[in-house]
Amino acid sequence: MTDRGDRRMMRGMATTHTTSAPTTSAYTAKFLDGPLEGKTLRRSYGEATAPAGRLEIPAAREGTRYLYLLAGALEHDEGAGALPTAAAYRYLRVSAD
């Protein structure tokens, strides 16, 4: 293809980017290790503008929770807005009342 043909082809393509308002209302928490390794959990953003830095997930034993911390790995899906659609979490410890 010649340069002229390439230019014609590019002129016909349209790209739209929307970053002004978030369109994502929830994200997927991905557990990288610990008791919940390989599992995912859908979390609402609510009023937050970023995934939670710390998650406490109820464990099987009453009064205990698994404590996970944000690992810093964020995923963004094209067209989903400015907020991440997934976040990775690492296990810290089990917490009891």
PDB file of C-alpha atoms in Angstrom:
ATOM      1  CA  MET A   1       0.000   0.000   0.000  1.00  0.00           C
ATOM      2  CA  THR A   2       1.274   3.481  -0.783  1.00  0.00           C
ATOM      3  CA  ASP A   3       1.512   6.377   1.643  1.00  0.00           C
ATOM      4  CA  ARG A   4      -1.447   8.007  -0.050  1.00  0.00           C
ATOM      5  CA  GLY A   5      -3.542   4.859   0.492  1.00  0.00           C
ATOM      6  CA  ASP A   6      -2.500   4.707   4.134  1.00  0.00           C
ATOM      7  CA  ARG A   7      -3.571   8.305   4.672  1.00  0.00           C
ATOM      8  CA  ARG A   8      -6.976   7.650   3.116  1.00  0.00           C
ATOM      9  CA  MET A   9      -7.439   4.629   5.320  1.00  0.00           C
ATOM     10  CA  MET A  10      -6.520   6.569   8.471  1.00  0.00           C
ATOM     11  CA  ARG A  11      -8.878   9.442   7.617  1.00  0.00           C
ATOM     12  CA  GLY A  12     -11.827   7.033   7.714  1.00  0.00           C
ATOM     13  CA  MET A  13     -11.054   5.830  11.244  1.00  0.00           C
ATOM     14  CA  ALA A  14     -12.641   7.519  14.230  1.00  0.00           C
ATOM     15  CA  THR A  15     -11.455   7.247  17.807  1.00  0.00           C
ATOM     16  CA  THR A  16     -13.478   8.334  20.809  1.00  0.00           C
ATOM     17  CA  HIS A  17     -11.973   8.675  24.273  1.00  0.00           C
ATOM     18  CA  THR A  18     -14.163   9.422  27.269  1.00  0.00           C
ATOM     19  CA  THR A  19     -12.284  10.118  30.475  1.00  0.00           C
ATOM     20  CA  SER A  20     -14.259  12.927  32.052  1.00  0.00           C
ATOM     21  CA  ALA A  21     -16.681  10.792  34.080  1.00  0.00           C
ATOM     22  CA  PRO A  22     -16.217   7.319  35.505  1.00  0.00           C
ATOM     23  CA  THR A  23     -18.541   4.716  34.005  1.00  0.00           C
ATOM     24  CA  THR A  24     -17.379   1.868  36.235  1.00  0.00           C
ATOM     25  CA  SER A  25     -19.361   1.468  39.468  1.00  0.00           C
ATOM     26  CA  ALA A  26     -17.599  -1.701  40.682  1.00  0.00           C
ATOM     27  CA  TYR A  27     -14.315  -3.567  40.352  1.00  0.00           C
ATOM     28  CA  THR A  28     -13.116  -7.145  40.740  1.00  0.00           C
ATOM     29  CA  ALA A  29     -10.821  -7.906  43.686  1.00  0.00           C
ATOM     30  CA  LYS A  30      -8.400 -10.696  42.701  1.00  0.00           C
ATOM     31  CA  PHE A  31      -6.789 -12.622  45.568  1.00  0.00           C
ATOM     32  CA  LEU A  32      -3.207 -13.572  44.670  1.00  0.00           C
ATOM     33  CA  ASP A  33      -2.343 -15.769  47.670  1.00  0.00           C
ATOM     34  CA  GLY A  34      -3.496 -16.966  51.085  1.00  0.00           C
ATOM     35  CA  PRO A  35      -6.721 -18.852  51.848  1.00  0.00           C
ATOM     36  CA  LEU A  36      -8.634 -17.156  49.016  1.00  0.00           C
ATOM     37  CA  GLU A  37      -5.898 -17.564  46.366  1.00  0.00           C
ATOM     38  CA  GLY A  38      -7.328 -17.659  42.843  1.00  0.00           C
ATOM     39  CA  LYS A  39     -10.751 -16.392  43.901  1.00  0.00           C
ATOM     40  CA  THR A  40     -12.362 -13.097  42.950  1.00  0.00           C
ATOM     41  CA  LEU A  41     -14.911 -10.821  44.577  1.00  0.00           C
ATOM     42  CA  ARG A  42     -16.945  -8.023  42.978  1.00  0.00           C
ATOM     43  CA  ARG A  43     -16.710  -4.792  45.024  1.00  0.00           C
ATOM     44  CA  SER A  44     -18.700  -1.585  44.635  1.00  0.00           C
ATOM     45  CA  TYR A  45     -16.853   1.727  44.475  1.00  0.00           C
ATOM     46  CA  GLY A  46     -19.622   3.522  46.366  1.00  0.00           C
ATOM     47  CA  GLU A  47     -18.297   7.031  46.986  1.00  0.00           C
ATOM     48  CA  ALA A  48     -14.658   5.937  46.600  1.00  0.00           C
ATOM     49  CA  THR A  49     -12.481   6.941  43.664  1.00  0.00           C
ATOM     50  CA  ALA A  50     -10.061   4.002  43.952  1.00  0.00           C
ATOM     51  CA  PRO A  51     -10.140   0.349  45.016  1.00  0.00           C
ATOM     52  CA  ALA A  52     -10.060  -0.183  48.784  1.00  0.00           C
ATOM     53  CA  GLY A  53      -6.550  -0.385  50.238  1.00  0.00           C
ATOM     54  CA  ARG A  54      -7.623  -3.057  52.713  1.00  0.00           C
ATOM     55  CA  LEU A  55     -10.292  -5.764  52.536  1.00  0.00           C
ATOM     56  CA  GLU A  56     -11.624  -7.809  55.444  1.00  0.00           C
ATOM     57  CA  ILE A  57     -13.397 -10.932  54.201  1.00  0.00           C
ATOM     58  CA  PRO A  58     -15.444 -13.043  56.667  1.00  0.00           C
ATOM     59  CA  ALA A  59     -13.849 -16.457  57.275  1.00  0.00           C
ATOM     60  CA  ALA A  60     -15.612 -19.770  57.988  1.00  0.00           C
ATOM     61  CA  ARG A  61     -15.135 -19.473  61.756  1.00  0.00           C
ATOM     62  CA  GLU A  62     -17.472 -16.925  63.345  1.00  0.00           C
ATOM     63  CA  GLY A  63     -15.707 -13.719  64.391  1.00  0.00           C
ATOM     64  CA  THR A  64     -12.687 -14.225  62.113  1.00  0.00           C
ATOM     65  CA  ARG A  65     -11.807 -12.389  58.917  1.00  0.00           C
ATOM     66  CA  TYR A  66      -9.129 -12.697  56.267  1.00  0.00           C
ATOM     67  CA  LEU A  67      -7.188  -9.456  55.904  1.00  0.00           C
ATOM     68  CA  TYR A  68      -5.977  -8.587  52.397  1.00  0.00           C
ATOM     69  CA  LEU A  69      -4.038  -5.501  51.259  1.00  0.00           C
ATOM     70  CA  LEU A  70      -4.029  -3.875  47.828  1.00  0.00           C
ATOM     71  CA  ALA A  71      -0.999  -5.152  45.900  1.00  0.00           C
ATOM     72  CA  GLY A  72      -0.858  -2.196  43.513  1.00  0.00           C
ATOM     73  CA  ALA A  73      -1.683  -4.142  40.337  1.00  0.00           C
ATOM     74  CA  LEU A  74      -4.649  -2.404  38.695  1.00  0.00           C
ATOM     75  CA  GLU A  75      -6.408  -3.335  35.451  1.00  0.00           C
ATOM     76  CA  HIS A  76      -8.295  -0.950  33.187  1.00  0.00           C
ATOM     77  CA  ASP A  77     -10.733  -2.074  30.488  1.00  0.00           C
ATOM     78  CA  GLU A  78     -10.958   0.104  27.400  1.00  0.00           C
ATOM     79  CA  GLY A  79     -14.070   2.262  27.472  1.00  0.00           C
ATOM     80  CA  ALA A  80     -14.750   1.626  31.179  1.00  0.00           C
ATOM     81  CA  GLY A  81     -13.812   5.140  32.285  1.00  0.00           C
ATOM     82  CA  ALA A  82     -11.012   6.347  34.531  1.00  0.00           C
ATOM     83  CA  LEU A  83     -11.523   3.890  37.403  1.00  0.00           C
ATOM     84  CA  PRO A  84      -9.826   0.470  37.422  1.00  0.00           C
ATOM     85  CA  THR A  85     -12.008  -2.554  36.634  1.00  0.00           C
ATOM     86  CA  ALA A  86      -9.853  -4.987  38.658  1.00  0.00           C
ATOM     87  CA  ALA A  87      -7.308  -4.844  41.485  1.00  0.00           C
ATOM     88  CA  ALA A  88      -4.940  -7.454  42.935  1.00  0.00           C
ATOM     89  CA  TYR A  89      -4.787  -8.157  46.681  1.00  0.00           C
ATOM     90  CA  ARG A  90      -2.209  -9.994  48.817  1.00  0.00           C
ATOM     91  CA  TYR A  91      -2.992 -11.906  52.005  1.00  0.00           C
ATOM     92  CA  LEU A  92      -1.728 -10.391  55.255  1.00  0.00           C
ATOM     93  CA  ARG A  93      -3.249 -12.446  58.090  1.00  0.00           C
ATOM     94  CA  VAL A  94      -6.395 -13.777  59.709  1.00  0.00           C
ATOM     95  CA  SER A  95      -8.029 -11.409  62.180  1.00  0.00           C
ATOM     96  CA  ALA A  96     -10.244 -12.445  65.099  1.00  0.00           C
ATOM     97  CA  ASP A  97     -12.547 -10.480  67.393  1.00  0.00           C
TER      98      ASP A  97
END
